[in-house]
Amino acid sequence: MSAPTGTAAVVLHAGAGSIGAELRECEQECRAALAEALGAASALLHDGGDALDAVRAAVTVMEDFPLFNSGRGAALCTDGSAQLSAALMRGSDRAAGAVAGISHTQNPIAAAGAVLQSEQVLMIAAGADERAAAAGLAQQPNEYFVTARQQARLQSSVDPDRGTVGAVCLDAKGVLAAGTSTGGVRAQPPGRVGDSPLIGAGTWADGRVAVSCTGDGEAFIRTGAARQIAMQVEFGTPIRVAVERALVDVATLGANGGIIALDAEGVPAMVFGTAAMPRALWRAGSEPSIWVAP
Ligand code: ASP
């Protein structure tokens, strides 16, 4: 199914979670980061760029913003290290690449892109960083990702305002793409992997829909959330209903989160069961919209 020129669209999220004092205090900075990410993706699409490149551009901006839980500023493991995961998928041919538990590649979404170019789909830890380095991607000591803010949060018991990031894009040729990037959850045991880098759980794109999830990762894995939405859309369920049903399924496991999705007509869905999910939307010919809290 291909969309006519002019239906290009971008939807972003920066994690489903609570509205802590911090989110209120940093609302303007978060809004500016989302605007920059939206601008990077929409400029590419406006100029005829690919959905996959637009997703990568938006997620890269959000990874570099230290208040989101991805790239620099990611949530920390119990041992104080940052372990990063990301996935990227193109709907037209279901090309997919993902990395889990990496420690050195400056932009995990770029590492996922390097895997997407290869025969593999998912690479982990040192082997994934080595693949990214071999592809010429910038490497950093793990301390680069560790911010004083996240070190303080590791010691605190405040509710997580999670901050995982994701993007779904539709280009003028009708191709959909999705990407998600995360540091996981605060104080996770080293080696824990959530849904974000798992194709079909936290990230998915096919010819009909692109999906990026955020929230209690184990429940998104156990419900096959992203793929379940795609199946529903395939059988004719409107995208928003499909997303709501997937979140209901997550809730039946006692878990919570949020999902962004985009269909091949450019119809977006942004649904969350948490207090907030910073998010942004751009559609060709329309003004961008950005929501931080709620
Ligand atoms: N889903 C992510 C994970 O479980 C966390 C999040 O979205 O906040 O690692």
GROMACS .gro file of C-alpha atoms and ligand atoms in nm:
model
  303
    1MET     CA    1   0.000   0.000   0.000
    2SER     CA    2   0.156   0.334  -0.089
    3ALA     CA    3   0.048   0.674   0.035
    4PRO     CA    4   0.025   0.968  -0.204
    5THR     CA    5   0.286   1.240  -0.175
    6GLY     CA    6   0.189   1.478   0.100
    7THR     CA    7   0.093   1.222   0.361
    8ALA     CA    8   0.441   1.218   0.517
    9ALA     CA    9   0.421   1.212   0.895
   10VAL     CA   10   0.630   1.182   1.210
   11VAL     CA   11   0.526   1.076   1.560
   12LEU     CA   12   0.772   1.078   1.852
   13HIS     CA   13   0.761   0.974   2.217
   14ALA     CA   14   0.999   1.033   2.504
   15GLY     CA   15   0.877   0.764   2.742
   16ALA     CA   16   0.561   0.690   2.937
   17GLY     CA   17   0.583   0.763   3.307
   18SER     CA   18   0.488   0.985   3.596
   19ILE     CA   19   0.482   1.364   3.603
   20GLY     CA   20   0.755   1.425   3.858
   21ALA     CA   21   0.867   1.767   3.975
   22GLU     CA   22   1.159   1.726   3.739
   23LEU     CA   23   0.942   1.690   3.431
   24ARG     CA   24   0.757   2.008   3.528
   25GLU     CA   25   1.081   2.198   3.592
   26CYS     CA   26   1.237   2.082   3.265
   27GLU     CA   27   0.926   2.112   3.053
   28GLN     CA   28   1.071   2.378   2.825
   29GLU     CA   29   1.395   2.187   2.767
   30CYS     CA   30   1.202   1.867   2.689
   31ARG     CA   31   0.974   2.059   2.455
   32ALA     CA   32   1.276   2.209   2.275
   33ALA     CA   33   1.439   1.866   2.238
   34LEU     CA   34   1.120   1.719   2.093
   35ALA     CA   35   1.088   2.016   1.858
   36GLU     CA   36   1.445   1.966   1.739
   37ALA     CA   37   1.388   1.593   1.685
   38LEU     CA   38   1.061   1.658   1.502
   39GLY     CA   39   1.231   1.923   1.290
   40ALA     CA   40   1.517   1.690   1.196
   41ALA     CA   41   1.278   1.415   1.081
   42SER     CA   42   1.024   1.640   0.911
   43ALA     CA   43   1.292   1.833   0.718
   44LEU     CA   44   1.422   1.507   0.576
   45LEU     CA   45   1.074   1.388   0.478
   46HIS     CA   46   0.983   1.727   0.336
   47ASP     CA   47   1.285   1.700   0.106
   48GLY     CA   48   1.180   1.355  -0.013
   49GLY     CA   49   1.393   1.161   0.236
   50ASP     CA   50   1.328   0.806   0.353
   51ALA     CA   51   1.121   0.712   0.656
   52LEU     CA   52   1.413   0.510   0.797
   53ASP     CA   53   1.651   0.806   0.778
   54ALA     CA   54   1.387   1.029   0.938
   55VAL     CA   55   1.344   0.787   1.230
   56ARG     CA   56   1.720   0.767   1.274
   57ALA     CA   57   1.755   1.147   1.265
   58ALA     CA   58   1.482   1.205   1.526
   59VAL     CA   59   1.606   0.935   1.762
   60THR     CA   60   1.965   1.060   1.735
   61VAL     CA   61   1.857   1.406   1.854
   62MET     CA   62   1.668   1.254   2.147
   63GLU     CA   63   1.960   1.023   2.238
   64ASP     CA   64   2.188   1.327   2.257
   65PHE     CA   65   1.948   1.510   2.491
   66PRO     CA   66   2.063   1.418   2.844
   67LEU     CA   67   1.720   1.436   3.012
   68PHE     CA   68   1.580   1.147   2.809
   69ASN     CA   69   1.657   0.786   2.899
   70SER     CA   70   1.856   0.693   2.590
   71GLY     CA   71   2.214   0.754   2.478
   72ARG     CA   72   2.378   1.012   2.706
   73GLY     CA   73   2.172   1.047   3.025
   74ALA     CA   74   2.035   0.692   3.014
   75ALA     CA   75   1.903   0.521   3.327
   76LEU     CA   76   2.174   0.330   3.512
   77CYS     CA   77   2.211  -0.032   3.614
   78THR     CA   78   2.264  -0.131   3.978
   79ASP     CA   79   2.641  -0.130   3.921
   80GLY     CA   80   2.628   0.232   3.801
   81SER     CA   81   2.692   0.149   3.436
   82ALA     CA   82   2.479   0.250   3.136
   83GLN     CA   83   2.365  -0.037   2.913
   84LEU     CA   84   2.193   0.082   2.600
   85SER     CA   85   1.953  -0.082   2.359
   86ALA     CA   86   1.788   0.027   2.034
   87ALA     CA   87   1.600  -0.107   1.733
   88LEU     CA   88   1.523   0.018   1.385
   89MET     CA   89   1.281  -0.135   1.132
   90ARG     CA   90   1.168  -0.046   0.779
   91GLY     CA   91   0.820  -0.156   0.685
   92SER     CA   92   0.851  -0.197   0.307
   93ASP     CA   93   1.087  -0.498   0.328
   94ARG     CA   94   1.083  -0.558   0.706
   95ALA     CA   95   1.456  -0.490   0.723
   96ALA     CA   96   1.540  -0.475   1.091
   97GLY     CA   97   1.844  -0.412   1.310
   98ALA     CA   98   1.877  -0.400   1.686
   99VAL     CA   99   2.140  -0.384   1.959
  100ALA     CA  100   2.103  -0.473   2.326
  101GLY     CA  101   2.320  -0.402   2.626
  102ILE     CA  102   2.583  -0.198   2.447
  103SER     CA  103   2.821   0.026   2.642
  104HIS     CA  104   3.023   0.238   2.400
  105THR     CA  105   2.851   0.338   2.078
  106GLN     CA  106   2.763   0.706   2.107
  107ASN     CA  107   2.430   0.670   1.928
  108PRO     CA  108   2.271   0.329   1.982
  109ILE     CA  109   2.016   0.389   1.705
  110ALA     CA  110   2.308   0.421   1.461
  111ALA     CA  111   2.441   0.088   1.590
  112ALA     CA  112   2.099  -0.063   1.521
  113GLY     CA  113   2.125   0.085   1.171
  114ALA     CA  114   2.462  -0.085   1.120
  115VAL     CA  115   2.305  -0.420   1.215
  116LEU     CA  116   2.013  -0.351   0.980
  117GLN     CA  117   2.265  -0.326   0.693
  118SER     CA  118   2.393  -0.676   0.773
  119GLU     CA  119   2.256  -1.031   0.768
  120GLN     CA  120   2.190  -1.023   1.142
  121VAL     CA  121   1.893  -0.867   1.317
  122LEU     CA  122   1.992  -0.850   1.685
  123MET     CA  123   2.341  -0.815   1.829
  124ILE     CA  124   2.435  -0.778   2.194
  125ALA     CA  125   2.700  -0.627   2.419
  126ALA     CA  126   3.064  -0.614   2.304
  127GLY     CA  127   2.998  -0.776   1.967
  128ALA     CA  128   2.739  -0.511   1.886
  129ASP     CA  129   2.972  -0.226   1.987
  130GLU     CA  130   3.246  -0.385   1.775
  131ARG     CA  131   3.011  -0.402   1.478
  132ALA     CA  132   2.926  -0.034   1.523
  133ALA     CA  133   3.293   0.064   1.556
  134ALA     CA  134   3.374  -0.133   1.240
  135ALA     CA  135   3.101   0.066   1.063
  136GLY     CA  136   3.283   0.384   1.166
  137LEU     CA  137   3.041   0.491   1.440
  138ALA     CA  138   3.179   0.705   1.724
  139GLN     CA  139   3.270   0.512   2.040
  140GLN     CA  140   3.279   0.657   2.393
  141PRO     CA  141   3.389   0.541   2.736
  142ASN     CA  142   3.085   0.427   2.935
  143GLU     CA  143   3.123   0.736   3.159
  144TYR     CA  144   3.013   0.950   2.863
  145PHE     CA  145   2.658   0.816   2.906
  146VAL     CA  146   2.653   0.849   3.288
  147THR     CA  147   2.513   1.182   3.409
  148ALA     CA  148   2.510   1.318   3.765
  149ARG     CA  149   2.130   1.333   3.739
  150GLN     CA  150   2.102   0.960   3.674
  151GLN     CA  151   2.359   0.881   3.945
  152ALA     CA  152   2.140   1.070   4.194
  153ARG     CA  153   1.827   0.893   4.064
  154LEU     CA  154   1.994   0.555   4.115
  155GLN     CA  155   2.003   0.631   4.487
  156SER     CA  156   1.649   0.773   4.505
  157SER     CA  157   1.305   0.614   4.516
  158VAL     CA  158   1.112   0.869   4.309
  159ASP     CA  159   0.872   0.728   4.050
  160PRO     CA  160   1.042   0.675   3.718
  161ASP     CA  161   0.954   0.935   3.452
  162ARG     CA  162   1.104   0.688   3.213
  163GLY     CA  163   1.224   0.879   2.909
  164THR     CA  164   1.284   0.596   2.662
  165VAL     CA  165   1.254   0.749   2.315
  166GLY     CA  166   1.090   0.634   1.995
  167ALA     CA  167   0.988   0.752   1.650
  168VAL     CA  168   0.757   0.630   1.374
  169CYS     CA  169   0.763   0.791   1.030
  170LEU     CA  170   0.584   0.767   0.697
  171ASP     CA  171   0.758   0.902   0.388
  172ALA     CA  172   0.609   1.041   0.069
  173LYS     CA  173   0.659   0.706  -0.105
  174GLY     CA  174   0.435   0.542   0.154
  175VAL     CA  175   0.716   0.361   0.338
  176LEU     CA  176   0.680   0.330   0.716
  177ALA     CA  177   0.966   0.295   0.967
  178ALA     CA  178   0.999   0.267   1.344
  179GLY     CA  179   1.280   0.307   1.598
  180THR     CA  180   1.315   0.291   1.975
  181SER     CA  181   1.616   0.363   2.200
  182THR     CA  182   1.655   0.319   2.576
  183GLY     CA  183   1.878   0.275   2.876
  184GLY     CA  184   1.618   0.035   3.017
  185VAL     CA  185   1.483   0.089   3.366
  186ARG     CA  186   1.655   0.253   3.660
  187ALA     CA  187   1.849   0.009   3.879
  188GLN     CA  188   1.801  -0.281   3.642
  189PRO     CA  189   2.043  -0.569   3.692
  190PRO     CA  190   2.330  -0.556   3.442
  191GLY     CA  191   2.233  -0.775   3.147
  192ARG     CA  192   1.858  -0.710   3.171
  193VAL     CA  193   1.699  -0.634   2.832
  194GLY     CA  194   1.352  -0.485   2.793
  195ASP     CA  195   1.116  -0.471   2.497
  196SER     CA  196   1.264  -0.173   2.312
  197PRO     CA  197   1.526  -0.361   2.101
  198LEU     CA  198   1.304  -0.665   2.048
  199ILE     CA  199   1.139  -0.664   1.706
  200GLY     CA  200   0.768  -0.737   1.750
  201ALA     CA  201   0.766  -0.645   2.120
  202GLY     CA  202   0.873  -0.280   2.154
  203THR     CA  203   0.940  -0.194   1.790
  204TRP     CA  204   0.774  -0.294   1.461
  205ALA     CA  205   0.715  -0.171   1.106
  206ASP     CA  206   0.549  -0.338   0.807
  207GLY     CA  207   0.355  -0.216   0.505
  208ARG     CA  208   0.054  -0.114   0.716
  209VAL     CA  209   0.181   0.019   1.045
  210ALA     CA  210   0.486   0.138   1.241
  211VAL     CA  211   0.495   0.106   1.622
  212SER     CA  212   0.721   0.214   1.910
  213CYS     CA  213   0.641   0.119   2.270
  214THR     CA  214   0.748   0.244   2.612
  215GLY     CA  215   0.670   0.120   2.960
  216ASP     CA  216   0.706  -0.196   3.165
  217GLY     CA  217   0.918  -0.381   2.912
  218GLU     CA  218   0.864  -0.734   3.042
  219ALA     CA  219   0.487  -0.703   2.986
  220PHE     CA  220   0.537  -0.563   2.635
  221ILE     CA  221   0.753  -0.867   2.558
  222ARG     CA  222   0.503  -1.111   2.711
  223THR     CA  223   0.216  -0.963   2.509
  224GLY     CA  224   0.408  -0.924   2.182
  225ALA     CA  225   0.266  -0.574   2.189
  226ALA     CA  226   0.398  -0.417   1.869
  227ARG     CA  227   0.334  -0.722   1.651
  228GLN     CA  228  -0.009  -0.768   1.802
  229ILE     CA  229  -0.102  -0.417   1.686
  230ALA     CA  230   0.020  -0.498   1.335
  231MET     CA  231  -0.195  -0.814   1.325
  232GLN     CA  232  -0.501  -0.620   1.436
  233VAL     CA  233  -0.446  -0.348   1.177
  234GLU     CA  234  -0.399  -0.618   0.912
  235PHE     CA  235  -0.743  -0.753   0.999
  236GLY     CA  236  -0.904  -0.411   0.972
  237THR     CA  237  -0.896  -0.271   1.324
  238PRO     CA  238  -0.846   0.108   1.325
  239ILE     CA  239  -0.500   0.196   1.448
  240ARG     CA  240  -0.608   0.372   1.765
  241VAL     CA  241  -0.831   0.081   1.870
  242ALA     CA  242  -0.550  -0.165   1.800
  243VAL     CA  243  -0.311   0.037   2.017
  244GLU     CA  244  -0.565   0.068   2.298
  245ARG     CA  245  -0.626  -0.308   2.293
  246ALA     CA  246  -0.254  -0.380   2.316
  247LEU     CA  247  -0.231  -0.153   2.621
  248VAL     CA  248  -0.528  -0.331   2.777
  249ASP     CA  249  -0.343  -0.659   2.725
  250VAL     CA  250  -0.034  -0.508   2.894
  251ALA     CA  251  -0.259  -0.394   3.181
  252THR     CA  252  -0.394  -0.748   3.229
  253LEU     CA  253  -0.039  -0.840   3.332
  254GLY     CA  254  -0.047  -0.564   3.593
  255ALA     CA  255   0.176  -0.338   3.383
  256ASN     CA  256   0.155   0.001   3.217
  257GLY     CA  257   0.307   0.216   2.946
  258GLY     CA  258   0.242   0.397   2.622
  259ILE     CA  259   0.255   0.338   2.248
  260ILE     CA  260   0.290   0.552   1.937
  261ALA     CA  261   0.190   0.421   1.595
  262LEU     CA  262   0.132   0.543   1.244
  263ASP     CA  263  -0.057   0.372   0.962
  264ALA     CA  264   0.004   0.381   0.588
  265GLU     CA  265  -0.251   0.660   0.542
  266GLY     CA  266  -0.064   0.876   0.793
  267VAL     CA  267  -0.319   0.826   1.071
  268PRO     CA  268  -0.136   0.852   1.406
  269ALA     CA  269  -0.210   0.698   1.746
  270MET     CA  270  -0.050   0.816   2.072
  271VAL     CA  271  -0.195   0.635   2.371
  272PHE     CA  272  -0.062   0.597   2.727
  273GLY     CA  273  -0.191   0.463   3.056
  274THR     CA  274   0.061   0.654   3.265
  275ALA     CA  275   0.030   1.013   3.388
  276ALA     CA  276   0.243   1.148   3.104
  277MET     CA  277   0.413   1.058   2.779
  278PRO     CA  278   0.600   1.348   2.620
  279ARG     CA  279   0.523   1.322   2.250
  280ALA     CA  280   0.517   1.510   1.922
  281LEU     CA  281   0.337   1.493   1.589
  282TRP     CA  282   0.400   1.640   1.246
  283ARG     CA  283   0.202   1.575   0.929
  284ALA     CA  284   0.286   1.726   0.591
  285GLY     CA  285   0.092   2.048   0.547
  286SER     CA  286   0.014   2.086   0.918
  287GLU     CA  287   0.177   2.267   1.208
  288PRO     CA  288   0.376   2.047   1.448
  289SER     CA  289   0.221   1.961   1.786
  290ILE     CA  290   0.419   1.888   2.103
  291TRP     CA  291   0.290   1.772   2.441
  292VAL     CA  292   0.515   1.728   2.745
  293ALA     CA  293   0.297   1.700   3.054
  294PRO     CA  294   0.054   1.539   3.026
  295ASP     N1  295   1.036  -0.028   2.791
  295ASP     C1  296   1.165   0.010   2.843
  295ASP     C2  297   1.231  -0.111   2.904
  295ASP     O1  298   1.161  -0.194   2.958
  295ASP     C3  299   1.159   0.116   2.946
  295ASP     C4  300   1.069   0.232   2.915
  295ASP     O2  301   1.008   0.240   2.811
  295ASP     O3  302   1.062   0.322   2.998
  295ASP     O4  303   1.351  -0.122   2.903
   0.00000   0.00000   0.00000
